[in-house]
Tab-separated table of C-alpha atoms in Angstrom:
chain	number	residue	atom	x	y	z
A	1	MET	CA	144.216	142.229	93.418
A	2	ILE	CA	146.803	143.186	92.832
A	3	LYS	CA	150.454	143.638	95.399
A	4	LEU	CA	153.731	144.450	94.781
A	5	SER	CA	156.402	143.113	97.477
A	6	GLY	CA	160.002	144.288	97.484
A	7	VAL	CA	160.664	144.721	94.230
A	8	GLY	CA	163.038	145.369	92.104
A	9	LYS	CA	164.579	145.773	88.340
A	10	ASN	CA	167.810	146.425	86.871
A	11	PHE	CA	169.296	146.577	83.072
A	12	GLY	CA	172.417	145.559	83.721
A	13	ASP	CA	173.546	148.390	86.387
A	14	TYR	CA	170.720	150.115	86.275
A	15	TRP	CA	168.221	149.432	89.030
A	16	ALA	CA	165.156	150.887	86.545
A	17	ILE	CA	163.173	149.608	90.021
A	18	LYS	CA	164.284	149.541	93.848
A	19	ASP	CA	162.501	148.186	97.053
A	20	LEU	CA	158.715	148.917	95.353
A	21	ASP	CA	155.835	147.971	97.704
A	22	ILE	CA	152.157	148.152	96.705
A	23	GLU	CA	148.371	146.934	97.270
A	24	VAL	CA	146.182	147.697	95.157
A	25	ALA	CA	142.235	146.577	96.792
A	26	LYS	CA	139.141	144.702	94.251
A	27	GLY	CA	137.171	147.909	93.230
A	28	LYS	CA	140.490	150.604	93.357
A	29	ILE	CA	141.269	152.898	90.453
A	30	PHE	CA	144.918	153.397	91.304
A	31	GLY	CA	146.711	156.430	89.383
A	32	PHE	CA	150.365	155.309	89.533
A	33	LEU	CA	152.298	158.851	88.547
A	34	GLY	CA	155.621	160.072	88.459
A	35	PRO	CA	158.570	162.048	85.935
A	36	ASN	CA	159.673	160.992	82.708
A	37	GLY	CA	161.535	157.554	83.007
A	38	ALA	CA	160.411	157.075	86.675
A	39	GLY	CA	159.804	153.430	86.453
A	40	LYS	CA	155.933	153.844	86.009
A	41	THR	CA	156.173	152.065	82.273
A	42	THR	CA	158.872	149.628	83.600
A	43	THR	CA	156.533	148.925	86.976
A	44	VAL	CA	153.042	148.111	84.165
A	45	LYS	CA	155.031	145.250	82.558
A	46	MET	CA	156.715	143.950	85.361
A	47	ILE	CA	152.402	143.208	86.609
A	48	ALA	CA	151.737	142.192	83.162
A	49	GLY	CA	153.956	139.201	82.975
A	50	LEU	CA	156.651	141.183	80.048
A	51	LEU	CA	159.123	141.697	82.256
A	52	LYS	CA	160.419	139.612	85.384
A	53	PRO	CA	161.114	141.138	88.503
A	54	ALA	CA	165.144	140.692	89.273
A	55	VAL	CA	164.161	140.851	92.983
A	56	GLY	CA	160.016	140.874	95.768
A	57	GLN	CA	157.289	139.008	94.465
A	58	ILE	CA	154.148	140.450	92.567
A	59	PHE	CA	150.909	138.752	92.719
A	60	ALA	CA	147.255	139.697	90.357
A	61	GLY	CA	144.115	138.303	92.097
A	62	GLY	CA	146.562	136.090	94.239
A	63	TYR	CA	148.684	134.227	91.530
A	64	ASP	CA	152.062	134.785	91.659
A	65	VAL	CA	152.694	136.698	87.899
A	66	VAL	CA	156.038	134.241	87.270
A	67	ALA	CA	155.181	131.430	89.387
A	68	GLU	CA	151.542	130.838	87.650
A	69	PRO	CA	151.980	133.196	84.760
A	70	LEU	CA	149.248	131.876	82.680
A	71	LYS	CA	146.585	132.397	85.918
A	72	ALA	CA	147.999	135.443	86.456
A	73	LYS	CA	147.255	136.534	82.815
A	74	SER	CA	143.880	134.428	82.650
A	75	ILE	CA	142.214	137.667	84.598
A	76	ILE	CA	144.896	140.465	83.597
A	77	GLY	CA	143.315	143.133	80.761
A	78	TYR	CA	146.320	145.251	79.433
A	79	VAL	CA	146.796	149.018	77.479
A	80	PRO	CA	149.992	149.274	76.378
A	81	ASP	CA	152.264	152.609	75.640
A	82	LYS	CA	152.266	151.627	72.715
A	83	GLY	CA	149.771	148.952	72.048
A	84	PHE	CA	150.990	146.607	69.132
A	85	LEU	CA	147.965	146.019	66.011
A	86	TYR	CA	148.625	144.036	62.826
A	87	GLU	CA	147.993	146.911	60.566
A	88	LYS	CA	146.328	144.343	57.574
A	89	LEU	CA	143.876	143.332	59.476
A	90	THR	CA	140.539	144.639	60.568
A	91	GLY	CA	139.445	145.668	63.862
A	92	ARG	CA	136.950	142.874	63.843
A	93	GLU	CA	139.930	140.249	63.000
A	94	PHE	CA	142.263	141.115	65.549
A	95	LEU	CA	139.748	141.001	67.637
A	96	ARG	CA	138.321	137.321	67.192
A	97	PHE	CA	142.502	137.254	67.037
A	98	VAL	CA	142.383	137.973	70.624
A	99	ALA	CA	139.503	136.317	71.736
A	100	ALA	CA	141.103	133.076	70.569
A	101	LEU	CA	144.166	133.674	72.581
A	102	TYR	CA	142.314	133.895	75.868
A	103	LYS	CA	140.713	130.530	74.160
A	104	MET	CA	137.178	132.161	74.414
A	105	PRO	CA	134.063	130.791	72.779
A	106	GLU	CA	132.848	131.657	69.061
A	107	GLU	CA	129.398	132.450	71.041
A	108	GLN	CA	130.623	134.128	73.538
A	109	THR	CA	132.771	136.115	70.939
A	110	ALA	CA	130.580	137.978	68.775
A	111	GLY	CA	128.331	139.279	71.575
A	112	LYS	CA	131.582	140.570	73.352
A	113	ILE	CA	133.094	141.922	69.924
A	114	LYS	CA	129.643	143.701	69.613
A	115	GLY	CA	128.816	144.704	72.773
A	116	LEU	CA	131.999	146.440	73.346
A	117	SER	CA	133.185	147.732	69.852
A	118	GLU	CA	129.264	149.897	70.617
A	119	THR	CA	130.461	150.960	73.850
A	120	PHE	CA	133.444	152.550	72.562
A	121	SER	CA	131.733	153.617	68.882
A	122	ILE	CA	133.810	151.569	66.747
A	123	ARG	CA	131.145	149.376	65.537
A	124	GLU	CA	131.243	150.776	62.675
A	125	ILE	CA	134.987	150.721	61.317
A	126	LEU	CA	135.476	146.937	62.765
A	127	ASP	CA	135.773	145.571	58.970
A	128	GLY	CA	138.030	148.533	57.392
A	129	LEU	CA	141.665	147.267	57.997
A	130	ILE	CA	142.949	148.542	60.571
A	131	GLU	CA	145.931	150.459	59.117
A	132	SER	CA	143.080	153.442	57.963
A	133	TYR	CA	142.109	153.517	62.035
A	134	SER	CA	143.266	157.307	63.015
A	135	ALA	CA	145.172	156.592	66.396
A	136	GLY	CA	141.922	157.253	68.546
A	137	MET	CA	139.622	154.453	67.233
A	138	ARG	CA	143.235	152.656	67.414
A	139	GLN	CA	143.376	153.212	71.085
A	140	ARG	CA	139.799	152.468	71.236
A	141	LEU	CA	140.192	149.504	69.933
A	142	VAL	CA	143.543	148.492	72.376
A	143	PHE	CA	140.791	148.628	74.751
A	144	VAL	CA	138.138	146.264	73.218
A	145	ALA	CA	141.091	144.135	72.829
A	146	ALA	CA	141.961	145.001	77.066
A	147	MET	CA	138.167	143.966	78.132
A	148	LEU	CA	137.138	140.626	75.766
A	149	ASN	CA	137.675	138.622	78.040
A	150	GLU	CA	135.610	140.226	81.292
A	151	PRO	CA	139.382	140.885	83.217
A	152	LYS	CA	139.358	141.479	86.939
A	153	ILE	CA	142.081	143.285	86.704
A	154	LEU	CA	142.666	146.451	84.030
A	155	LEU	CA	146.409	147.862	83.706
A	156	ILE	CA	146.512	150.650	81.979
A	157	ASP	CA	149.557	152.073	80.733
A	158	GLU	CA	148.621	156.304	79.266
A	159	PRO	CA	144.888	155.880	78.892
A	160	ILE	CA	144.540	158.756	76.430
A	161	VAL	CA	146.997	158.642	74.342
A	162	GLY	CA	144.941	160.107	70.469
A	163	LEU	CA	141.988	160.143	72.160
A	164	ASP	CA	139.775	163.673	71.908
A	165	PRO	CA	137.223	165.001	74.480
A	166	LYS	CA	134.469	162.483	73.664
A	167	GLY	CA	136.494	159.838	73.753
A	168	ILE	CA	138.488	160.828	77.157
A	169	ARG	CA	134.824	161.002	78.478
A	170	MET	CA	133.481	158.077	76.826
A	171	LEU	CA	136.471	156.340	78.873
A	172	LYS	CA	136.752	157.463	82.189
A	173	ASN	CA	132.756	156.935	82.731
A	174	LEU	CA	133.345	153.187	81.302
A	175	LEU	CA	136.177	153.540	83.637
A	176	GLN	CA	134.324	154.254	87.220
A	177	GLY	CA	131.418	152.155	85.911
A	178	GLN	CA	133.847	149.251	85.560
A	179	ALA	CA	135.789	150.182	89.419
A	180	ALA	CA	132.391	150.571	90.580
A	181	GLY	CA	132.037	147.054	89.332
A	182	GLY	CA	135.012	145.785	91.499
A	183	LEU	CA	137.142	146.137	88.090
A	184	THR	CA	140.690	146.197	90.067
A	185	ILE	CA	142.650	149.518	87.563
A	186	PHE	CA	146.648	150.590	87.932
A	187	MET	CA	147.197	153.109	85.384
A	188	ALA	CA	150.174	154.900	85.037
A	189	THR	CA	149.812	158.419	83.702
A	190	HIS	CA	151.544	161.480	83.256
A	191	SER	CA	147.887	163.277	83.272
A	192	LEU	CA	147.526	164.632	87.000
A	193	LEU	CA	143.977	166.142	86.246
A	194	LEU	CA	143.419	162.546	85.254
A	195	ALA	CA	143.980	160.876	87.918
A	196	GLU	CA	142.951	163.739	90.242
A	197	GLU	CA	139.221	162.848	88.711
A	198	LEU	CA	139.291	159.381	88.675
A	199	CYS	CA	141.779	157.940	90.875
A	200	SER	CA	140.663	156.897	94.431
A	201	ASP	CA	144.362	156.119	95.412
A	202	ILE	CA	147.818	157.863	94.179
A	203	GLY	CA	151.979	156.529	93.583
A	204	ILE	CA	154.083	159.359	92.794
A	205	ILE	CA	157.271	157.167	91.262
A	206	ASN	CA	161.013	159.330	91.489
A	207	ASN	CA	164.248	157.505	90.635
A	208	GLY	CA	162.815	153.765	90.138
A	209	ARG	CA	161.358	154.310	94.075
A	210	LEU	CA	157.610	155.163	95.346
A	211	ILE	CA	158.435	158.513	97.286
A	212	ALA	CA	154.259	158.950	98.435
A	213	SER	CA	151.602	156.770	98.081
A	214	GLY	CA	148.114	156.781	99.773
A	215	THR	CA	144.280	157.267	99.246
A	216	LYS	CA	144.005	160.451	97.339
A	217	GLU	CA	142.087	162.530	100.348
A	218	GLY	CA	144.601	161.658	102.311
A	219	LEU	CA	147.053	162.520	100.523
A	220	LEU	CA	145.360	165.920	99.307
A	221	SER	CA	144.629	167.584	102.374
A	222	SER	CA	142.667	170.718	103.060
A	223	GLY	CA	141.755	171.546	99.222
A	224	ARG	CA	145.388	170.804	97.890
A	225	ARG	CA	145.491	170.255	94.116
A	226	LEU	CA	147.819	166.517	92.513
A	227	GLU	CA	149.968	168.905	90.426
A	228	ASP	CA	151.238	170.844	93.341
A	229	PHE	CA	151.462	167.974	96.090
A	230	PHE	CA	153.157	165.949	92.857
A	231	LEU	CA	155.787	168.805	91.654
A	232	GLN	CA	156.629	169.039	95.775
A	233	VAL	CA	157.585	165.440	95.758
A	234	THR	CA	159.055	164.882	92.704
A	235	GLU	CA	161.897	168.257	93.506
A	236	LYS	CA	162.887	167.255	97.171
């Protein structure tokens, strides 16, 4: 569902991403890990179509995200590390705005907003202004917006920002259930514990290069913890 082939991205003379090759199959939760500044957010933004790779190709569901941006974006849900929300809108107004961008029918929109807002436990605050929401409620709203169009691919950059323990447990259960139903999830995170618990596949990036990639079981043989493996490969 997601394929990066020979991808590189530069900002002037600085190459943030170099020779990146990644494949994520349907229904997998791929944990994308790395130190600060390693290139995680840049990679996620390229898959989302917000940044254009300098070299290489990126495919989402078979669509080239550069050559076929609208088709690729139509099957992608995106949760950024710092979600932009219109403070003076209510949560419901914001979600209706997002649904309109996807050209969702009105009758479908109302049902999806109702169901997802209940799933993420924000139905009671939907008619309040977003400026009054806590950080955790804002993060839940961003997830609802990302799931509105029933994406085939979900890109997440730091999923648990602002969430309390109850919210984190809810999110973990939801992601596991969605992946079991065929949703492909690409998750960039600093939380090694979350990645170890949720992800079927792991990729570790450092200084813009992929330095380890594989199934969780294959990388963490002999009962090794992800934290130990991560520190070992990133400190070389």
